[in-house]
mmCIF file of C-alpha atoms in Angstrom:
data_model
loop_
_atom_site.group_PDB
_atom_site.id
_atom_site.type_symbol
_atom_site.label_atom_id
_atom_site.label_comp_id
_atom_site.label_asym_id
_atom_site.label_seq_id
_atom_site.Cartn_x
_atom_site.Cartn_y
_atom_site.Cartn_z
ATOM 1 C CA UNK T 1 22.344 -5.931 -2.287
ATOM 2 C CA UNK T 2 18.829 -7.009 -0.599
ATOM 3 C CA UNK T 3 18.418 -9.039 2.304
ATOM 4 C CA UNK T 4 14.664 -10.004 0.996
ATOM 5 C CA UNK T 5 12.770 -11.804 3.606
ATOM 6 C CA UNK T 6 9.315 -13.278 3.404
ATOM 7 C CA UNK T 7 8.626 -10.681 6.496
ATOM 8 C CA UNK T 8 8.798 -7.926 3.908
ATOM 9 C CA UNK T 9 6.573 -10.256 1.188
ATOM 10 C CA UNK T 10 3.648 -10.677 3.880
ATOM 11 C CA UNK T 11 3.951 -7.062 4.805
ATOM 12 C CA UNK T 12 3.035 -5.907 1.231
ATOM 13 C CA UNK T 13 0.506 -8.281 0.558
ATOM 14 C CA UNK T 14 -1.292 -7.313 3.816
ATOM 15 C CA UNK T 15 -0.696 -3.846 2.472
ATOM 16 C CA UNK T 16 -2.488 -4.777 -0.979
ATOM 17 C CA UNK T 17 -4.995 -6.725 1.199
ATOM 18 C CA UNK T 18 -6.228 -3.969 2.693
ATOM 19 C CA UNK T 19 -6.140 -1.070 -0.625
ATOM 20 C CA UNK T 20 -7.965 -3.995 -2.201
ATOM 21 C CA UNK T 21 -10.806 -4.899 0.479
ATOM 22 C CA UNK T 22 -14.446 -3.827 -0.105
ATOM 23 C CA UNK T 23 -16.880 -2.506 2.274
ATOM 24 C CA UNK T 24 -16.083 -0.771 5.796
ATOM 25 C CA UNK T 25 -15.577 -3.558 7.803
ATOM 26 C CA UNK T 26 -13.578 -5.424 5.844
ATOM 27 C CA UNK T 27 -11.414 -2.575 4.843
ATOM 28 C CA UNK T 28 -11.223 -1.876 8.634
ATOM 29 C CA UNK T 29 -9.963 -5.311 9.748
ATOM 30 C CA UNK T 30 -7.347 -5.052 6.459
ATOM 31 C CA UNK T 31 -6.010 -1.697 7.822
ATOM 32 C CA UNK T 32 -5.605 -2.879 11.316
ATOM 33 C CA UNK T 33 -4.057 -6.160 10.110
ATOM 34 C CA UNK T 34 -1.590 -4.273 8.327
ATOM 35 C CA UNK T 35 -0.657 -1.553 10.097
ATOM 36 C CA UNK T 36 0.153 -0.801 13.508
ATOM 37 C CA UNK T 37 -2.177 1.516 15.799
ATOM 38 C CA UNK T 38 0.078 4.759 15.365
ATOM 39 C CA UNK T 39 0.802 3.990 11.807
ATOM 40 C CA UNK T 40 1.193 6.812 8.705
ATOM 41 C CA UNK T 41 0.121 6.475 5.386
ATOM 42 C CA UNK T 42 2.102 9.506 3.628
ATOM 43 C CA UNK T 43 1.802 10.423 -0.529
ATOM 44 C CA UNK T 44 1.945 13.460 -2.525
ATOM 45 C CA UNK T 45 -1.906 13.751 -1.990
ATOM 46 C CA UNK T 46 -2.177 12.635 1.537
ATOM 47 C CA UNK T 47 -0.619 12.482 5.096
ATOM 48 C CA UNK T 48 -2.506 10.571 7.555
ATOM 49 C CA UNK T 49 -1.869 8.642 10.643
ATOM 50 C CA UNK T 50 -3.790 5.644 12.483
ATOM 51 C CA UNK T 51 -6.242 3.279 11.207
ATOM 52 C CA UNK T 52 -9.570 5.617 10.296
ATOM 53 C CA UNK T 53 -7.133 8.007 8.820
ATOM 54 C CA UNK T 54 -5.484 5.283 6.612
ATOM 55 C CA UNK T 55 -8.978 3.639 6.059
ATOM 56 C CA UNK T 56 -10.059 6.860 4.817
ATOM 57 C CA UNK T 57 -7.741 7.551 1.789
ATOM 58 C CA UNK T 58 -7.863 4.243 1.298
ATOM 59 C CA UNK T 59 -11.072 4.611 1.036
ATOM 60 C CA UNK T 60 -11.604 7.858 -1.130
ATOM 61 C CA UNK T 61 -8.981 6.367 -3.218
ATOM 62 C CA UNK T 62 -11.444 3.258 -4.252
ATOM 63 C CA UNK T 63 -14.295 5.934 -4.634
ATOM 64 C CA UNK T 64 -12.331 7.861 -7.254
ATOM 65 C CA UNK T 65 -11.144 4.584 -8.913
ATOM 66 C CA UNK T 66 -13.973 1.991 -9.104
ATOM 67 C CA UNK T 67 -13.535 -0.908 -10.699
ATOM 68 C CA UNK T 68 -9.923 -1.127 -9.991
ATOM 69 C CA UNK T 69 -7.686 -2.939 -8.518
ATOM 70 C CA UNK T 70 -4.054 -2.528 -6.666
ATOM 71 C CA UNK T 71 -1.707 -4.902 -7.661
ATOM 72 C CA UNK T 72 2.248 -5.536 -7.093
ATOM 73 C CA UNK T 73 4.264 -4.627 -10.195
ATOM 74 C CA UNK T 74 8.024 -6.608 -9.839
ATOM 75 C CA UNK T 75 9.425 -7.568 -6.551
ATOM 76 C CA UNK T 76 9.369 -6.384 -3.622
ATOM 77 C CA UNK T 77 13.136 -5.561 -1.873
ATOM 78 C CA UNK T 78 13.509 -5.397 1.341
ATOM 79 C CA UNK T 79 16.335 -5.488 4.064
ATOM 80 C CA UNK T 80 16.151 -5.069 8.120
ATOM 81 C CA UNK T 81 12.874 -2.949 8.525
ATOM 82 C CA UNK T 82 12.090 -1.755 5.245
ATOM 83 C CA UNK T 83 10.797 -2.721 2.034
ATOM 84 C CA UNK T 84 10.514 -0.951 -0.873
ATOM 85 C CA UNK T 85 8.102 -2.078 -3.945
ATOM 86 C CA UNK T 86 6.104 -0.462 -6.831
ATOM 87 C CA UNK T 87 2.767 -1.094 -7.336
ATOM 88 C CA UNK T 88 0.015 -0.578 -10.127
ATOM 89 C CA UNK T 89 -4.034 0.800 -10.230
ATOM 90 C CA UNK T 90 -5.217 -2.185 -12.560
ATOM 91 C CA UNK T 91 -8.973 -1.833 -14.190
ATOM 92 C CA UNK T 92 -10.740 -4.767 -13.492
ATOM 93 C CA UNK T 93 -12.527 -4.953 -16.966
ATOM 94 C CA UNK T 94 -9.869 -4.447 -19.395
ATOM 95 C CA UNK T 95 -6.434 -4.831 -17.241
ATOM 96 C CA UNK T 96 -5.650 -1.254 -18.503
ATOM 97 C CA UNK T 97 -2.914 0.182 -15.631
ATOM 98 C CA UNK T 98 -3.660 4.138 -15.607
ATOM 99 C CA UNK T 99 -2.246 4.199 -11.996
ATOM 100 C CA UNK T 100 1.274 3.535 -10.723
ATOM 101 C CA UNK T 101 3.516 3.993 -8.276
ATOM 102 C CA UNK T 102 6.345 3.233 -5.512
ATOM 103 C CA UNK T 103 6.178 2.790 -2.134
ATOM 104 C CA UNK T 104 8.536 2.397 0.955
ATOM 105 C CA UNK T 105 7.536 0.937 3.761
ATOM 106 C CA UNK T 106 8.406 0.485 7.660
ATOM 107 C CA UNK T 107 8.018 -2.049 9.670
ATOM 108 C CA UNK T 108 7.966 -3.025 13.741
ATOM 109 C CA UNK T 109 9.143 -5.870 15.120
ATOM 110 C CA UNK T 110 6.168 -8.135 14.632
ATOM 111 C CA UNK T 111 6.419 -7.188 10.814
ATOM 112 C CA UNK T 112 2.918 -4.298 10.596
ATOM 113 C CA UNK T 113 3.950 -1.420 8.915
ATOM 114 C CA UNK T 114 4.965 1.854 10.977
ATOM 115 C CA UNK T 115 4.956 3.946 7.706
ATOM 116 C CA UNK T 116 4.587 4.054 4.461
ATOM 117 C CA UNK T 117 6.165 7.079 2.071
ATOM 118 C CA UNK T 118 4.461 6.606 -1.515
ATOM 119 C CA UNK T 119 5.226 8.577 -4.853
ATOM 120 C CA UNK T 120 2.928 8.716 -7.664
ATOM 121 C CA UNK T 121 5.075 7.414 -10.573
ATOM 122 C CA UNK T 122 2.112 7.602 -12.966
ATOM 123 C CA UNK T 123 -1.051 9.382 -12.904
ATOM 124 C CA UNK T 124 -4.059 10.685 -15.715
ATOM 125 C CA UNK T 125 -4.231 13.976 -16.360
ATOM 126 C CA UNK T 126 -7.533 15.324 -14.556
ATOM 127 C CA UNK T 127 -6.975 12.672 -11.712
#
């Protein structure tokens, strides 16, 4: 049974915050907002650590995907410091979802994320 805490809810929308932000800056302040200085951003297709590395993928991903958006798909569920969650790639013009996947997260003490370990649940052929 989960111990869900807002903590872990503000944690993942800082984490959408910053997959979602536009432009370098913005995406920069998003990343560092979310994650701590050492953080690690870790998936099948990449394994980075600290802000510019994170901001990077990020980055690429939104390059390879324009027009799209990361969203939350269910709950998140979360107990001491981790969360777990599963997300979607959402196109912006007709909500199609080609895109998904889950994450787990961890968190310090001030509730920025130490690491994240994503698997790609669903993902186009070619992508």
């Amino acid at each position: 049974m989960s111990a869900h805490t807002d903590r872990h809810e503000i944690a993942v929308a800082r984490y959408f915050e910053a997959w979602n932000a536009t432009g370098p800056q913005a995406l920069a302040k998003a990343v560092a907002a979310a994650w701590t200085p050492d953080g690690t951003y870790t998936d099948p297709l990449a394994d980075v650590g600290g802000h510019e590395g994170i901001a990077a993928v990020i980055a690429a991903a939104q390059e390879q995907f324009p027009g799209f958006s990361f969203r939350l798909a269910g709950t998140v569920d979360g107990h001491h410091d981790t969360a777990r969650f599963s997300w979607e790639l959402v196109s912006d013009a007709d909500g199609t979802a080609p895109v998904a996947g889950s994450d787990v997260i961890t968190l310090d003490g001030e509730g920025r994320i130490r690491a994240v370990l994503g698997f790609l649940d669903r993902v186009p052929a070619g992508a």
